[in-house]
XYZ file of C-alpha atoms in Angstrom:
361
model
C -8.925 -19.457 -25.004
C -7.434 -15.974 -24.628
C -9.937 -13.244 -23.738
C -10.208 -9.608 -24.741
C -11.142 -7.153 -21.966
C -10.974 -3.434 -21.274
C -8.184 -1.969 -19.155
C -6.502 1.326 -18.236
C -3.211 1.792 -20.071
C -0.408 4.329 -19.555
C 1.254 4.613 -22.964
C 4.010 7.128 -22.217
C 5.445 9.228 -19.404
C 3.049 11.884 -18.209
C 0.382 11.152 -20.810
C -3.224 10.841 -19.634
C -4.246 7.205 -19.230
C -6.840 5.700 -21.545
C -9.006 2.627 -21.806
C -7.869 0.107 -24.398
C -8.595 -3.479 -25.314
C -6.106 -5.993 -23.982
C -5.631 -9.710 -24.362
C -5.570 -11.943 -21.285
C -4.137 -15.404 -22.030
C -5.339 -18.611 -20.450
C -3.475 -19.252 -17.179
C -0.339 -21.336 -17.477
C 1.240 -23.464 -14.756
C 1.111 -21.655 -11.412
C -1.087 -18.839 -12.792
C -4.656 -17.635 -12.317
C -7.070 -15.379 -14.167
C -9.085 -13.178 -11.814
C -12.289 -11.321 -12.616
C -11.652 -7.985 -10.916
C -14.503 -6.583 -8.822
C -12.828 -3.491 -7.352
C -9.434 -1.761 -7.525
C -8.214 1.232 -5.523
C -6.467 4.155 -7.198
C -3.122 4.196 -5.397
C -0.426 6.857 -5.655
C 1.929 4.157 -6.921
C -0.165 3.924 -10.098
C 0.409 7.633 -10.647
C 4.148 7.042 -10.115
C 4.032 4.465 -12.908
C 2.267 6.901 -15.233
C 4.836 9.576 -14.456
C 7.776 7.225 -15.140
C 8.789 7.273 -11.486
C 9.066 3.481 -11.177
C 10.695 2.543 -14.498
C 10.214 3.213 -18.201
C 8.750 -0.144 -19.262
C 5.792 1.464 -21.021
C 3.029 0.684 -21.817
C 1.768 -0.103 -18.322
C -1.458 -1.806 -17.363
C -2.186 0.120 -14.167
C -3.964 -0.925 -10.972
C -2.834 -3.265 -8.213
C -4.937 -2.687 -5.056
C -7.696 -5.117 -5.917
C -10.133 -7.849 -5.017
C -12.071 -10.208 -7.248
C -13.078 -13.771 -8.027
C -10.798 -16.439 -9.459
C -12.117 -17.399 -12.896
C -9.600 -20.080 -13.904
C -6.291 -21.563 -12.792
C -3.386 -23.244 -14.518
C -1.709 -26.587 -13.867
C -0.328 -27.211 -10.410
C -2.338 -24.522 -8.657
C -3.543 -25.636 -5.231
C -3.751 -22.342 -3.289
C -6.999 -21.184 -4.899
C -9.758 -22.532 -7.118
C -12.293 -21.027 -9.520
C -14.980 -19.190 -7.576
C -12.744 -18.143 -4.682
C -13.008 -14.517 -3.576
C -9.455 -13.181 -3.297
C -7.421 -10.103 -2.506
C -4.521 -9.628 -4.904
C -1.048 -9.059 -3.478
C 2.187 -8.099 -5.170
C 4.479 -10.386 -3.170
C 3.855 -14.039 -3.994
C 6.384 -15.827 -1.804
C 8.629 -18.491 -3.316
C 9.004 -20.820 -0.321
C 12.594 -21.643 -1.269
C 14.781 -18.564 -0.738
C 16.910 -18.046 2.365
C 14.236 -15.846 3.995
C 11.476 -18.386 3.417
C 13.640 -21.294 4.579
C 14.523 -19.564 7.840
C 10.836 -19.067 8.622
C 10.436 -15.433 7.545
C 8.478 -15.647 4.276
C 7.226 -12.079 4.736
C 10.765 -11.058 3.717
C 10.882 -13.419 0.696
C 13.762 -12.405 -1.570
C 12.373 -14.101 -4.690
C 8.739 -13.054 -5.004
C 7.266 -13.689 -8.419
C 4.544 -12.724 -10.883
C 2.807 -14.473 -13.784
C 5.276 -15.692 -16.382
C 3.027 -14.929 -19.348
C 2.386 -11.395 -20.503
C -0.906 -9.688 -21.179
C -0.806 -7.722 -24.425
C -2.575 -5.131 -26.495
C -4.473 -6.491 -29.487
C -1.497 -5.747 -31.767
C 0.710 -8.012 -29.632
C 2.492 -5.240 -27.676
C 3.417 -6.658 -24.277
C 2.111 -4.831 -21.221
C 3.917 -4.219 -17.946
C 1.364 -4.802 -15.174
C 1.705 -2.422 -12.226
C 3.405 -4.288 -9.372
C 2.922 -7.482 -11.359
C -0.873 -7.235 -11.099
C -2.497 -4.795 -13.553
C -5.995 -4.690 -12.075
C -7.521 -1.637 -13.742
C -9.010 -4.225 -16.063
C -12.074 -6.418 -16.169
C -9.832 -9.463 -15.805
C -6.151 -9.901 -15.080
C -3.539 -12.665 -15.141
C -1.434 -13.148 -12.001
C 0.673 -15.764 -10.277
C -1.621 -17.930 -8.163
C 0.451 -16.995 -5.113
C -0.680 -13.404 -5.620
C -4.231 -14.465 -4.757
C -5.189 -14.634 -1.078
C -8.552 -16.237 -0.332
C -10.731 -14.336 2.162
C -14.360 -14.270 3.349
C -16.539 -13.609 0.274
C -19.016 -11.624 2.392
C -16.543 -8.732 2.557
C -17.110 -5.693 0.349
C -14.709 -5.916 -2.633
C -14.166 -2.128 -2.596
C -13.003 -2.250 1.024
C -11.215 -5.601 0.944
C -9.095 -4.712 -2.071
C -7.465 -1.850 -0.169
C -5.576 -4.410 1.904
C -3.722 -5.229 -1.307
C -1.458 -2.208 -0.864
C -1.924 1.071 1.027
C -4.019 0.046 4.010
C -1.892 -3.047 4.598
C 1.276 -0.949 4.336
C 0.075 1.398 7.069
C -1.411 -1.175 9.429
C 1.640 -3.392 8.975
C 4.040 -0.494 9.614
C 2.517 -0.165 13.076
C 1.862 -3.797 13.985
C 4.475 -5.809 12.082
C 7.413 -3.412 11.673
C 6.953 -1.028 14.600
C 5.821 -3.770 16.999
C 3.484 -1.280 18.666
C 2.345 -2.707 21.980
C -0.352 -2.081 24.551
C 0.111 1.249 26.278
C 2.684 2.563 23.807
C 2.782 6.124 22.540
C 2.834 6.420 18.747
C 3.273 9.393 16.429
C 2.344 9.171 12.745
C 3.813 11.818 10.460
C 1.796 12.201 7.259
C -1.908 11.341 7.326
C -2.777 10.283 3.818
C -4.118 6.794 3.165
C -1.040 4.950 4.452
C -0.529 7.227 7.453
C -4.151 6.975 8.512
C -3.919 3.202 8.157
C -0.934 3.359 10.519
C -3.164 5.241 12.982
C -5.664 2.389 12.714
C -2.893 -0.177 13.158
C -1.627 1.563 16.292
C -5.161 1.573 17.704
C -5.608 -2.140 16.923
C -2.315 -2.863 18.694
C -3.508 -1.118 21.861
C -1.477 2.096 21.787
C -2.501 4.443 24.591
C -1.572 7.642 22.799
C -1.679 8.136 19.027
C -0.454 11.500 17.744
C -1.298 12.361 14.138
C 0.945 14.944 12.443
C 0.169 16.645 9.136
C -0.062 20.071 7.516
C -3.699 19.615 6.493
C -6.439 20.024 9.098
C -8.878 17.918 7.042
C -6.484 14.971 7.097
C -5.938 15.445 10.822
C -9.696 15.395 11.396
C -9.904 12.131 9.461
C -7.067 10.704 11.562
C -8.928 11.639 14.723
C -12.001 9.821 13.460
C -9.893 6.718 12.855
C -8.358 6.631 16.317
C -5.800 9.415 16.794
C -5.958 10.746 20.346
C -4.086 13.969 19.521
C -3.335 15.944 16.362
C -0.530 18.337 15.445
C -0.608 20.703 12.481
C 3.100 20.995 11.675
C 2.528 24.246 9.791
C 1.515 25.846 13.074
C 3.790 24.038 15.538
C 7.181 22.336 15.637
C 6.150 18.662 15.401
C 9.137 17.416 17.382
C 8.427 19.719 20.292
C 4.703 19.017 20.068
C 5.185 15.242 20.203
C 7.597 15.570 23.115
C 5.178 17.819 24.986
C 2.402 15.253 24.524
C 4.627 12.434 25.813
C 5.921 13.923 29.040
C 8.912 15.525 27.355
C 10.275 12.176 26.196
C 9.094 11.522 22.653
C 6.969 8.686 21.313
C 7.822 5.006 21.681
C 7.221 4.498 17.957
C 7.228 7.169 15.245
C 5.921 6.194 11.823
C 7.036 8.387 8.906
C 4.468 8.057 6.129
C 5.674 10.875 3.860
C 9.059 9.734 2.561
C 10.980 13.008 2.735
C 14.277 13.874 4.484
C 12.681 16.692 6.494
C 9.921 14.529 7.907
C 12.284 11.620 8.532
C 14.484 13.906 10.618
C 11.413 15.005 12.544
C 10.557 11.349 13.164
C 14.101 10.622 14.340
C 14.046 13.355 16.975
C 10.394 12.905 17.956
C 10.995 9.393 19.302
C 11.911 8.512 22.841
C 15.377 7.222 23.727
C 15.572 3.597 22.566
C 12.383 4.196 20.575
C 11.661 3.047 17.038
C 11.395 4.974 13.784
C 9.516 3.268 10.947
C 9.870 4.635 7.409
C 6.885 3.591 5.311
C 6.694 6.712 3.096
C 8.432 6.098 -0.229
C 11.329 8.491 -1.020
C 12.572 9.320 -4.499
C 16.033 8.154 -5.639
C 17.790 11.514 -5.228
C 16.784 12.071 -1.596
C 19.452 11.977 1.116
C 19.411 12.230 4.893
C 22.129 13.855 7.007
C 22.094 12.955 10.710
C 24.891 13.271 13.286
C 26.220 9.751 13.718
C 26.643 10.431 17.420
C 22.890 11.015 17.678
C 22.206 7.759 15.860
C 24.459 5.986 18.354
C 23.459 7.890 21.459
C 19.698 7.691 21.061
C 19.712 3.917 20.652
C 16.588 2.126 19.555
C 15.846 1.060 16.010
C 15.577 2.714 12.598
C 13.449 0.502 10.354
C 11.927 0.629 6.915
C 8.607 -1.068 6.220
C 8.008 -2.542 2.789
C 4.371 -3.522 2.283
C 3.960 -3.369 6.050
C 6.221 -6.433 6.382
C 3.046 -8.392 5.714
C 2.521 -12.038 4.903
C -0.708 -11.952 2.881
C -1.729 -15.528 3.725
C -1.491 -14.648 7.426
C -2.563 -11.006 7.521
C -5.323 -10.584 4.918
C -7.772 -13.168 6.349
C -7.152 -11.917 9.894
C -7.811 -8.290 8.955
C -10.921 -9.223 6.963
C -12.180 -11.065 10.062
C -11.685 -7.881 12.096
C -13.501 -5.940 9.378
C -16.424 -8.361 9.472
C -16.553 -8.050 13.267
C -16.757 -4.257 13.030
C -13.351 -3.773 14.664
C -11.570 -2.496 11.526
C -13.404 0.145 9.495
C -12.049 -0.463 6.009
C -15.088 1.286 4.539
C -13.817 4.564 6.025
C -10.930 4.494 3.546
C -13.257 4.364 0.521
C -13.869 8.038 -0.243
C -15.668 7.372 -3.521
C -16.414 4.593 -5.986
C -15.825 5.353 -9.649
C -16.006 3.805 -13.093
C -12.975 2.543 -15.005
C -13.148 5.597 -17.269
C -12.648 7.924 -14.288
C -9.114 6.863 -13.278
C -7.484 9.946 -14.802
C -9.897 12.186 -12.857
C -9.013 10.260 -9.703
C -5.328 11.048 -10.296
C -6.257 14.727 -10.467
C -8.146 14.473 -7.171
C -5.048 13.010 -5.521
C -3.237 16.305 -6.017
C -5.917 18.106 -4.002
C -5.478 15.750 -1.060
C -9.214 15.363 -0.437
C -9.476 11.595 -0.917
C -8.162 8.615 0.995
C -9.084 6.277 -1.854
C -11.036 6.432 -5.065
C -12.023 2.853 -5.886
C -12.908 1.553 -9.335
C -15.885 -0.811 -9.090
C -16.673 -3.142 -11.973
């Protein structure tokens, strides 16, 4: 039987979000209903509210979540009722050319639930990133549920569903940071600081955090940065080179998504080094680099989408590290809030004084 629950809805571009009653249908084949326990307030949710993703309003926001599977539809074998899961927005298909060549983390046919959640008047909702977890319960594709150790804190575990995984994966999966490498991270918000953590986990010898905010740099230092550079006070390219023997870093992770900072990343890397773009640019942005420099400096220019993660592989492993005390996911939880406080959390984002506000149910 369909259920009515409370959720955070964005009705129109730029309008404040509000709590409304929504209808969650019973799961169909390949689907699951999840009772949400915690959901992080990610900048992507604000992008949805501002119309920066698309204009398929109304949106059911929230996607960085953990909870317990309540029910499953026919044919579901990945999870069962009672499983504690982290939700992910890339349920792999297993059949596309990427999956068939053994690289499911690049699946070209990821999918969401086929049924739609609705408002009580029947208006269909567009769930953020196919999840919609600012709600007491949500309907997802079963492949969007990754079972992990239920002893983990839902508020911390859910952050692997997006931002923290994007940053850690940018360092480990995309950047292939290795033991003894030098790494620079430009932009130390939630994703950038997660990249700092990822570089530390991978064994980097030198981790240089770059930002214009001293508070964010102090946070980065607490998470494993060995050096910090305030790029308001110093040329970041020259500073990174000076800290790496005049050469530049082996891997530079750009976690801002702007042409200016991407250019800094390009020139702050060593010859044959790697640039990883994990910051999300807007459609109108362009980059202008001398093609001779692209050729002559060698190396690799990569983009990292969701940290090139495979949830079934990466989420349980990272939760194990968290449980062992080797990955401090709790450090990313700046505050826990109620569902009614999401709009206030968006306002706090603009001040830059939070890594994550997390809605706890």
